[in-house]
Tab-separated table of C-alpha atoms in Angstrom:
chain	number	residue	atom	x	y	z
H	334	MET	CA	-25.537	75.921	-150.372
H	335	LYS	CA	-26.150	77.020	-146.779
H	336	ARG	CA	-28.938	79.546	-146.292
H	337	VAL	CA	-28.702	82.576	-144.030
H	338	LEU	CA	-31.462	85.025	-143.067
H	339	ILE	CA	-30.263	88.573	-142.388
H	340	THR	CA	-32.780	90.973	-140.842
H	341	GLY	CA	-32.137	94.675	-141.326
H	342	ALA	CA	-30.558	93.670	-144.640
H	343	ALA	CA	-30.919	97.091	-146.272
H	344	GLY	CA	-29.257	98.920	-143.399
H	345	PHE	CA	-25.617	99.888	-143.005
H	346	LEU	CA	-24.348	96.735	-141.280
H	347	GLY	CA	-26.989	94.392	-142.710
H	348	SER	CA	-26.054	95.269	-146.287
H	349	HIS	CA	-22.343	94.684	-145.645
H	350	LEU	CA	-23.232	91.308	-144.101
H	351	CYS	CA	-25.276	90.406	-147.191
H	352	ASP	CA	-22.188	91.105	-149.338
H	353	LYS	CA	-19.978	89.063	-147.008
H	354	PHE	CA	-22.202	85.978	-147.016
H	355	ILE	CA	-22.758	86.131	-150.785
H	356	ASN	CA	-18.964	86.277	-151.232
H	357	GLU	CA	-18.552	83.321	-148.850
H	358	GLY	CA	-20.892	81.174	-150.997
H	359	TYR	CA	-24.140	81.337	-148.996
H	360	HIS	CA	-27.717	81.740	-150.193
H	361	VAL	CA	-28.800	84.997	-148.537
H	362	ILE	CA	-32.369	85.897	-147.575
H	363	GLY	CA	-32.586	89.594	-146.767
H	364	MET	CA	-35.448	91.021	-144.724
H	365	ASP	CA	-36.159	94.686	-143.958
H	366	ASN	CA	-39.176	96.951	-143.457
H	367	LEU	CA	-37.119	99.872	-144.875
H	368	ILE	CA	-38.016	102.233	-142.029
H	369	THR	CA	-34.342	103.243	-141.768
H	370	GLY	CA	-32.797	100.931	-144.390
H	371	ASP	CA	-32.362	101.764	-148.076
H	372	LEU	CA	-32.725	99.352	-150.997
H	373	MET	CA	-29.895	101.239	-152.708
H	374	ASN	CA	-27.524	99.404	-150.327
H	375	ILE	CA	-28.453	95.974	-151.710
H	376	GLU	CA	-29.860	96.639	-155.200
H	377	HIS	CA	-26.681	95.187	-156.767
H	378	LEU	CA	-27.623	91.803	-155.225
H	379	PHE	CA	-31.150	91.566	-156.683
H	380	PRO	CA	-30.099	89.953	-160.002
H	381	LEU	CA	-28.289	87.131	-158.160
H	382	PRO	CA	-30.079	83.761	-157.915
H	383	GLN	CA	-28.513	83.227	-154.474
H	384	PHE	CA	-30.164	86.355	-153.035
H	385	GLU	CA	-33.811	86.967	-152.178
H	386	PHE	CA	-35.497	89.817	-150.346
H	387	TYR	CA	-38.580	90.072	-148.125
H	388	HIS	CA	-40.060	93.507	-147.405
H	389	HIS	CA	-41.282	92.653	-143.913
H	390	ASP	CA	-41.363	93.947	-140.336
H	391	VAL	CA	-39.816	91.303	-138.049
H	392	SER	CA	-41.893	92.606	-135.138
H	393	LYS	CA	-44.722	90.703	-136.839
H	394	PHE	CA	-44.766	86.921	-137.357
H	395	ILE	CA	-41.960	85.716	-139.640
H	396	HIS	CA	-42.395	82.936	-142.168
H	397	VAL	CA	-39.554	81.883	-144.464
H	398	PRO	CA	-40.047	78.701	-146.513
H	399	GLY	CA	-37.303	76.085	-146.713
H	400	ASN	CA	-34.381	75.351	-144.468
H	401	ILE	CA	-32.334	78.059	-142.735
H	402	ASP	CA	-28.875	77.396	-141.298
H	403	TYR	CA	-28.161	80.796	-139.746
H	404	ILE	CA	-30.118	83.877	-138.689
H	405	LEU	CA	-28.428	87.235	-138.109
H	406	HIS	CA	-30.786	89.679	-136.398
H	407	PHE	CA	-29.652	93.192	-137.352
H	408	ALA	CA	-33.045	94.877	-137.697
H	409	SER	CA	-33.160	97.957	-135.480
H	410	PRO	CA	-32.737	101.699	-135.629
H	411	ALA	CA	-29.152	102.262	-134.474
H	412	SER	CA	-28.786	106.029	-134.351
H	413	PRO	CA	-30.149	108.297	-131.600
H	414	ILE	CA	-31.772	110.527	-134.215
H	415	ASP	CA	-33.790	107.482	-135.367
H	416	TYR	CA	-34.727	105.831	-132.108
H	417	LEU	CA	-35.746	109.125	-130.518
H	418	LYS	CA	-38.246	109.578	-133.381
H	419	ILE	CA	-39.477	105.977	-133.456
H	420	PRO	CA	-39.118	104.824	-129.845
H	421	ILE	CA	-41.941	102.265	-129.897
H	422	GLN	CA	-40.679	100.536	-133.058
H	423	THR	CA	-37.186	100.484	-131.533
H	424	LEU	CA	-38.490	98.697	-128.444
H	425	LYS	CA	-40.628	96.318	-130.512
H	426	VAL	CA	-37.893	95.219	-132.923
H	427	GLY	CA	-35.552	94.485	-129.999
H	428	SER	CA	-38.205	92.543	-128.070
H	429	LEU	CA	-40.956	91.171	-130.337
H	430	GLY	CA	-38.634	91.053	-133.339
H	431	THR	CA	-35.998	89.109	-131.430
H	432	HIS	CA	-38.664	86.768	-130.035
H	433	ASN	CA	-39.943	86.073	-133.552
H	434	CYS	CA	-36.443	85.429	-134.891
H	435	LEU	CA	-35.653	83.092	-131.994
H	436	GLY	CA	-38.914	81.206	-132.603
H	437	LEU	CA	-37.911	80.806	-136.257
H	438	ALA	CA	-34.416	79.648	-135.255
H	439	LYS	CA	-35.949	77.061	-132.915
H	440	ALA	CA	-38.361	75.820	-135.607
H	441	LYS	CA	-35.654	75.608	-138.290
H	442	GLY	CA	-32.847	74.310	-136.080
H	443	ALA	CA	-30.821	77.390	-137.081
H	444	ARG	CA	-27.994	79.106	-135.232
H	445	MET	CA	-28.857	82.728	-134.452
H	446	LEU	CA	-26.575	85.701	-133.886
H	447	ILE	CA	-27.981	88.922	-132.428
H	448	ALA	CA	-26.570	92.402	-132.913
H	449	SER	CA	-26.228	93.769	-129.411
H	450	THR	CA	-24.395	96.988	-128.704
H	451	SER	CA	-21.943	98.826	-126.481
H	452	GLU	CA	-24.986	100.898	-125.458
H	453	ILE	CA	-25.954	98.107	-123.044
H	454	TYR	CA	-23.086	99.472	-120.923
H	455	GLY	CA	-24.826	102.890	-120.816
H	456	ASP	CA	-22.623	105.703	-119.504
H	457	PRO	CA	-19.974	103.308	-118.186
H	458	LEU	CA	-18.382	103.491	-114.758
H	459	VAL	CA	-15.773	100.921	-115.862
H	460	HIS	CA	-13.178	101.705	-118.534
H	461	PRO	CA	-12.469	100.025	-120.891
H	462	GLN	CA	-15.662	97.949	-120.949
H	463	THR	CA	-15.368	94.187	-120.512
H	464	GLU	CA	-18.187	91.736	-121.228
H	465	GLU	CA	-18.526	91.112	-117.486
H	466	TYR	CA	-19.552	94.727	-116.818
H	467	TRP	CA	-23.315	95.003	-116.278
H	468	GLY	CA	-23.647	98.627	-117.314
H	469	ASN	CA	-25.017	101.944	-116.060
H	470	VAL	CA	-28.240	102.572	-117.980
H	471	ASN	CA	-31.121	104.974	-117.355
H	472	PRO	CA	-34.149	102.825	-118.348
H	473	ILE	CA	-36.538	105.810	-118.603
H	474	GLY	CA	-34.176	108.285	-120.257
H	475	PRO	CA	-34.452	109.175	-123.954
H	476	ARG	CA	-31.844	106.559	-124.910
H	477	GLY	CA	-33.464	103.883	-122.734
H	478	VAL	CA	-35.699	102.661	-125.575
H	479	TYR	CA	-32.616	101.450	-127.455
H	480	ASP	CA	-30.429	100.437	-124.508
H	481	GLU	CA	-33.133	98.427	-122.754
H	482	ALA	CA	-34.401	96.846	-125.978
H	483	LYS	CA	-30.894	95.518	-126.545
H	484	ARG	CA	-30.517	94.370	-122.938
H	485	PHE	CA	-33.828	92.508	-123.200
H	486	GLN	CA	-32.661	91.091	-126.527
H	487	GLU	CA	-29.598	89.590	-124.833
H	488	ALA	CA	-31.706	88.199	-121.984
H	489	ILE	CA	-34.300	86.452	-124.183
H	490	THR	CA	-31.566	85.137	-126.487
H	491	MET	CA	-29.741	83.564	-123.560
H	492	ALA	CA	-33.067	82.173	-122.254
H	493	TYR	CA	-33.728	80.465	-125.607
H	494	HIS	CA	-30.184	79.105	-125.508
H	495	THR	CA	-30.411	77.682	-121.987
H	496	PHE	CA	-34.102	76.655	-121.948
H	497	HIS	CA	-34.729	75.573	-125.553
H	498	GLY	CA	-31.173	74.630	-126.536
H	499	VAL	CA	-31.126	77.064	-129.484
H	500	GLU	CA	-27.599	77.772	-130.712
H	501	THR	CA	-27.095	81.495	-130.172
H	502	ARG	CA	-24.299	84.064	-130.461
H	503	ILE	CA	-24.231	87.623	-129.067
H	504	VAL	CA	-22.039	90.350	-130.547
H	505	ARG	CA	-21.710	93.656	-128.695
H	506	ILE	CA	-20.933	96.168	-131.427
H	507	PHE	CA	-19.000	99.348	-130.680
H	508	ASN	CA	-18.980	102.460	-132.891
H	509	THR	CA	-18.599	101.395	-136.517
H	510	TYR	CA	-18.214	103.434	-139.678
H	511	GLY	CA	-17.703	103.008	-143.404
H	512	PRO	CA	-19.425	103.203	-146.794
H	513	LYS	CA	-23.241	102.858	-146.884
H	514	MET	CA	-23.787	104.840	-143.684
H	515	ARG	CA	-26.565	107.403	-144.040
H	516	LEU	CA	-25.158	110.923	-144.115
H	517	ASN	CA	-28.253	112.096	-142.226
H	518	ASP	CA	-28.359	109.437	-139.513
H	519	GLY	CA	-27.079	111.756	-136.794
H	520	ARG	CA	-23.999	109.775	-135.750
H	521	ALA	CA	-20.700	111.605	-135.319
H	522	LEU	CA	-18.797	110.525	-138.413
H	523	PRO	CA	-21.492	110.961	-141.107
H	524	ALA	CA	-22.641	114.157	-139.378
H	525	PHE	CA	-19.128	115.639	-139.492
H	526	ILE	CA	-18.488	114.593	-143.105
H	527	GLY	CA	-21.955	115.743	-144.232
H	528	GLN	CA	-21.432	119.145	-142.619
H	529	ALA	CA	-17.978	119.472	-144.215
H	530	LEU	CA	-19.353	118.559	-147.659
H	531	ARG	CA	-22.108	121.165	-147.296
H	532	GLY	CA	-19.672	123.806	-146.040
H	533	GLU	CA	-21.342	123.958	-142.618
H	534	ASP	CA	-19.596	124.263	-139.264
H	535	LEU	CA	-18.982	120.914	-137.536
H	536	THR	CA	-21.210	120.411	-134.488
H	537	VAL	CA	-19.626	118.848	-131.416
H	538	PHE	CA	-21.862	118.213	-128.413
H	539	GLY	CA	-20.549	119.035	-124.943
H	540	ASP	CA	-16.929	120.153	-124.722
H	541	GLY	CA	-15.795	117.381	-127.081
H	542	SER	CA	-13.855	115.528	-124.391
H	543	GLN	CA	-16.177	112.486	-124.537
H	544	THR	CA	-14.476	109.569	-126.249
H	545	ARG	CA	-15.464	106.978	-128.842
H	546	SER	CA	-13.630	104.058	-130.442
H	547	PHE	CA	-14.317	103.758	-134.172
H	548	CYS	CA	-14.101	100.409	-135.984
H	549	TYR	CA	-14.053	100.169	-139.790
H	550	VAL	CA	-16.980	98.137	-141.106
H	551	ASP	CA	-14.878	95.460	-142.879
H	552	ASP	CA	-13.166	94.628	-139.594
H	553	LEU	CA	-16.476	94.448	-137.758
H	554	VAL	CA	-18.052	92.145	-140.367
H	555	ASP	CA	-15.022	89.852	-140.162
H	556	GLY	CA	-15.429	89.660	-136.365
H	557	ILE	CA	-19.165	88.924	-136.658
H	558	TYR	CA	-18.520	86.154	-139.186
H	559	LYS	CA	-15.891	84.558	-136.939
H	560	LEU	CA	-18.183	84.754	-133.906
H	561	LEU	CA	-21.086	83.155	-135.796
H	562	LEU	CA	-18.928	80.180	-136.745
H	563	SER	CA	-17.355	79.858	-133.280
H	564	ASP	CA	-18.574	77.694	-130.389
H	565	TYR	CA	-18.941	80.613	-127.946
H	566	ALA	CA	-22.463	81.469	-126.752
H	567	TYR	CA	-21.768	84.414	-124.436
H	568	PRO	CA	-21.437	88.096	-125.418
H	569	VAL	CA	-18.290	89.218	-127.223
H	570	ASN	CA	-17.206	92.830	-127.741
H	571	ILE	CA	-16.288	93.621	-131.332
H	572	GLY	CA	-14.815	97.072	-131.865
H	573	ASN	CA	-11.609	99.019	-132.204
H	574	PRO	CA	-9.957	99.909	-128.883
H	575	ASN	CA	-8.184	102.938	-130.413
H	576	GLU	CA	-9.964	105.643	-128.413
H	577	ILE	CA	-10.285	109.293	-129.504
H	578	SER	CA	-12.110	112.355	-128.176
H	579	LEU	CA	-14.891	113.736	-130.373
H	580	LYS	CA	-13.089	117.091	-130.548
H	581	ASP	CA	-9.943	115.418	-131.932
H	582	PHE	CA	-12.083	113.298	-134.237
H	583	ALA	CA	-13.796	116.404	-135.654
H	584	GLU	CA	-10.350	117.902	-136.281
H	585	GLU	CA	-9.272	114.728	-138.121
H	586	VAL	CA	-12.336	114.994	-140.373
H	587	LEU	CA	-11.626	118.676	-141.049
H	588	LYS	CA	-8.067	117.862	-142.036
H	589	LEU	CA	-9.197	114.981	-144.259
H	590	THR	CA	-11.829	117.039	-146.088
H	591	GLY	CA	-9.678	120.151	-146.407
H	592	SER	CA	-12.677	122.179	-145.271
H	593	SER	CA	-12.148	125.627	-143.739
H	594	VAL	CA	-15.286	125.564	-141.569
H	595	LYS	CA	-15.141	125.859	-137.774
H	596	ILE	CA	-16.003	123.475	-134.960
H	597	VAL	CA	-18.946	124.716	-132.891
H	598	TYR	CA	-20.079	123.341	-129.543
H	599	LYS	CA	-23.634	122.614	-128.397
H	600	ASP	CA	-25.139	121.194	-125.203
H	601	LEU	CA	-24.509	117.524	-124.522
H	602	PRO	CA	-27.662	115.390	-124.993
H	603	LYS	CA	-29.097	113.676	-121.904
H	604	ASP	CA	-27.396	110.380	-120.926
H	605	ASP	CA	-24.781	110.696	-123.687
H	606	PRO	CA	-21.929	108.329	-122.707
H	607	LYS	CA	-18.706	110.097	-121.671
H	608	GLN	CA	-16.412	107.204	-122.577
H	609	ARG	CA	-16.551	104.294	-124.947
H	610	LYS	CA	-13.726	101.799	-125.439
H	611	PRO	CA	-14.029	98.018	-125.846
H	612	ASP	CA	-11.879	95.489	-124.073
H	613	ILE	CA	-11.418	93.003	-126.950
H	614	THR	CA	-9.430	90.364	-125.046
H	615	LYS	CA	-12.186	87.766	-125.561
H	616	ALA	CA	-12.377	88.423	-129.317
H	617	GLN	CA	-8.601	88.078	-129.567
H	618	GLU	CA	-8.411	84.880	-127.508
H	619	ILE	CA	-11.593	83.090	-128.644
H	620	LEU	CA	-11.902	84.261	-132.259
H	621	GLY	CA	-8.321	85.220	-133.111
H	622	TRP	CA	-9.791	88.566	-134.195
H	623	GLU	CA	-8.585	92.124	-133.935
H	624	PRO	CA	-9.120	95.177	-136.150
H	625	LYS	CA	-6.680	95.653	-139.037
H	626	VAL	CA	-7.808	98.913	-140.699
H	627	ASP	CA	-6.410	102.013	-139.005
H	628	ARG	CA	-8.579	105.084	-138.666
H	629	ALA	CA	-6.734	107.197	-141.270
H	630	GLU	CA	-7.242	104.504	-143.937
H	631	GLY	CA	-10.851	103.835	-142.941
H	632	LEU	CA	-11.743	107.535	-142.870
H	633	LYS	CA	-10.229	108.038	-146.321
H	634	LYS	CA	-12.340	105.186	-147.785
H	635	THR	CA	-15.479	106.467	-146.079
H	636	TYR	CA	-14.917	110.050	-147.244
H	637	GLU	CA	-14.357	108.864	-150.826
H	638	TYR	CA	-17.685	107.008	-150.658
H	639	PHE	CA	-19.603	110.036	-149.358
H	640	LYS	CA	-17.897	112.341	-151.859
H	641	SER	CA	-18.987	110.036	-154.715
H	642	LEU	CA	-22.676	110.418	-153.814
H	643	PRO	CA	-24.725	112.954	-155.782
H	644	PRO	CA	-24.884	116.360	-154.036
H	645	THR	CA	-28.620	115.819	-153.486
H	646	GLU	CA	-27.634	113.097	-150.986
H	647	TRP	CA	-25.367	115.556	-149.136
H	648	GLN	CA	-28.350	117.853	-148.568
H	649	LYS	CA	-30.644	115.212	-147.094
H	650	GLN	CA	-31.969	116.038	-143.665
H	651	PRO	CA	-32.885	113.363	-141.084
H	652	LYS	CA	-36.015	111.388	-141.972
H	653	GLU	CA	-39.368	112.325	-140.520
H	654	PHE	CA	-41.157	109.274	-139.177
H	655	VAL	CA	-44.830	108.683	-138.641
H	656	SER	CA	-45.772	108.089	-135.024
H	657	SER	CA	-45.849	104.477	-133.908
H	658	LYS	CA	-49.069	102.561	-133.401
């Protein structure tokens, strides 16, 4: 049985990846410091002999006994509401954490895939975004701690690949949604659904004309799995190119939930990207991948998940974090 280490295993994407690899017949080692992750996402796996969990911060030295075939590095805050509160940890998990994972991959002879992001493109001047675009990022702005951590992550991963011969893969993830998202994580979809469930007005920042492209989590996980098993070492965009404005998206959520609340507009946060749409030509040609779940179907599944949570979950406000050392 091949063994895979998944960092950030209790998070939104990490937990879905744990499920995927268990279903594909792997022995899964989950690792998470639970600063933004939640054990509830993976508690159903604990009784399985082919699953083990380490409560550990990957920014510190990592030791995992036995052989490892694959490492998927998904440990990182991924929502602005998180990385604005824990900026130092965000930088450390993208830099020190990636370095530690790469060192482990080198020692174990493992293939490593890193979770990069469309945020490395910043507020893009090219639309849609291809992998060859270098981005338009403000390194000292409030979002820079996440954007630059991920850009560094790509750079050190490629250095380990070219200098040490470590097998590496880089996925650039665009906006993703689905069950197991935190209602209070500050991203557009859970924020809209959470507000609708609580009977609050939906908050759109700016005039709502900024666009996003939302990919259902099952599609994303399928793309990640195909990339890991491919022979391609350079970055690949994985996302859904079906672009929508945030105003129209808020209206879709209102219609889905049947809520009678209003849409209210607030000031756009600093350096918030105006457009976001992946060019997925590489994923189509190299991996034979493209998204299959349309937004109406994906939204329905996600809403059903959130609606099934106890009302106490609907009321949860964003976490307060202790300041970083």
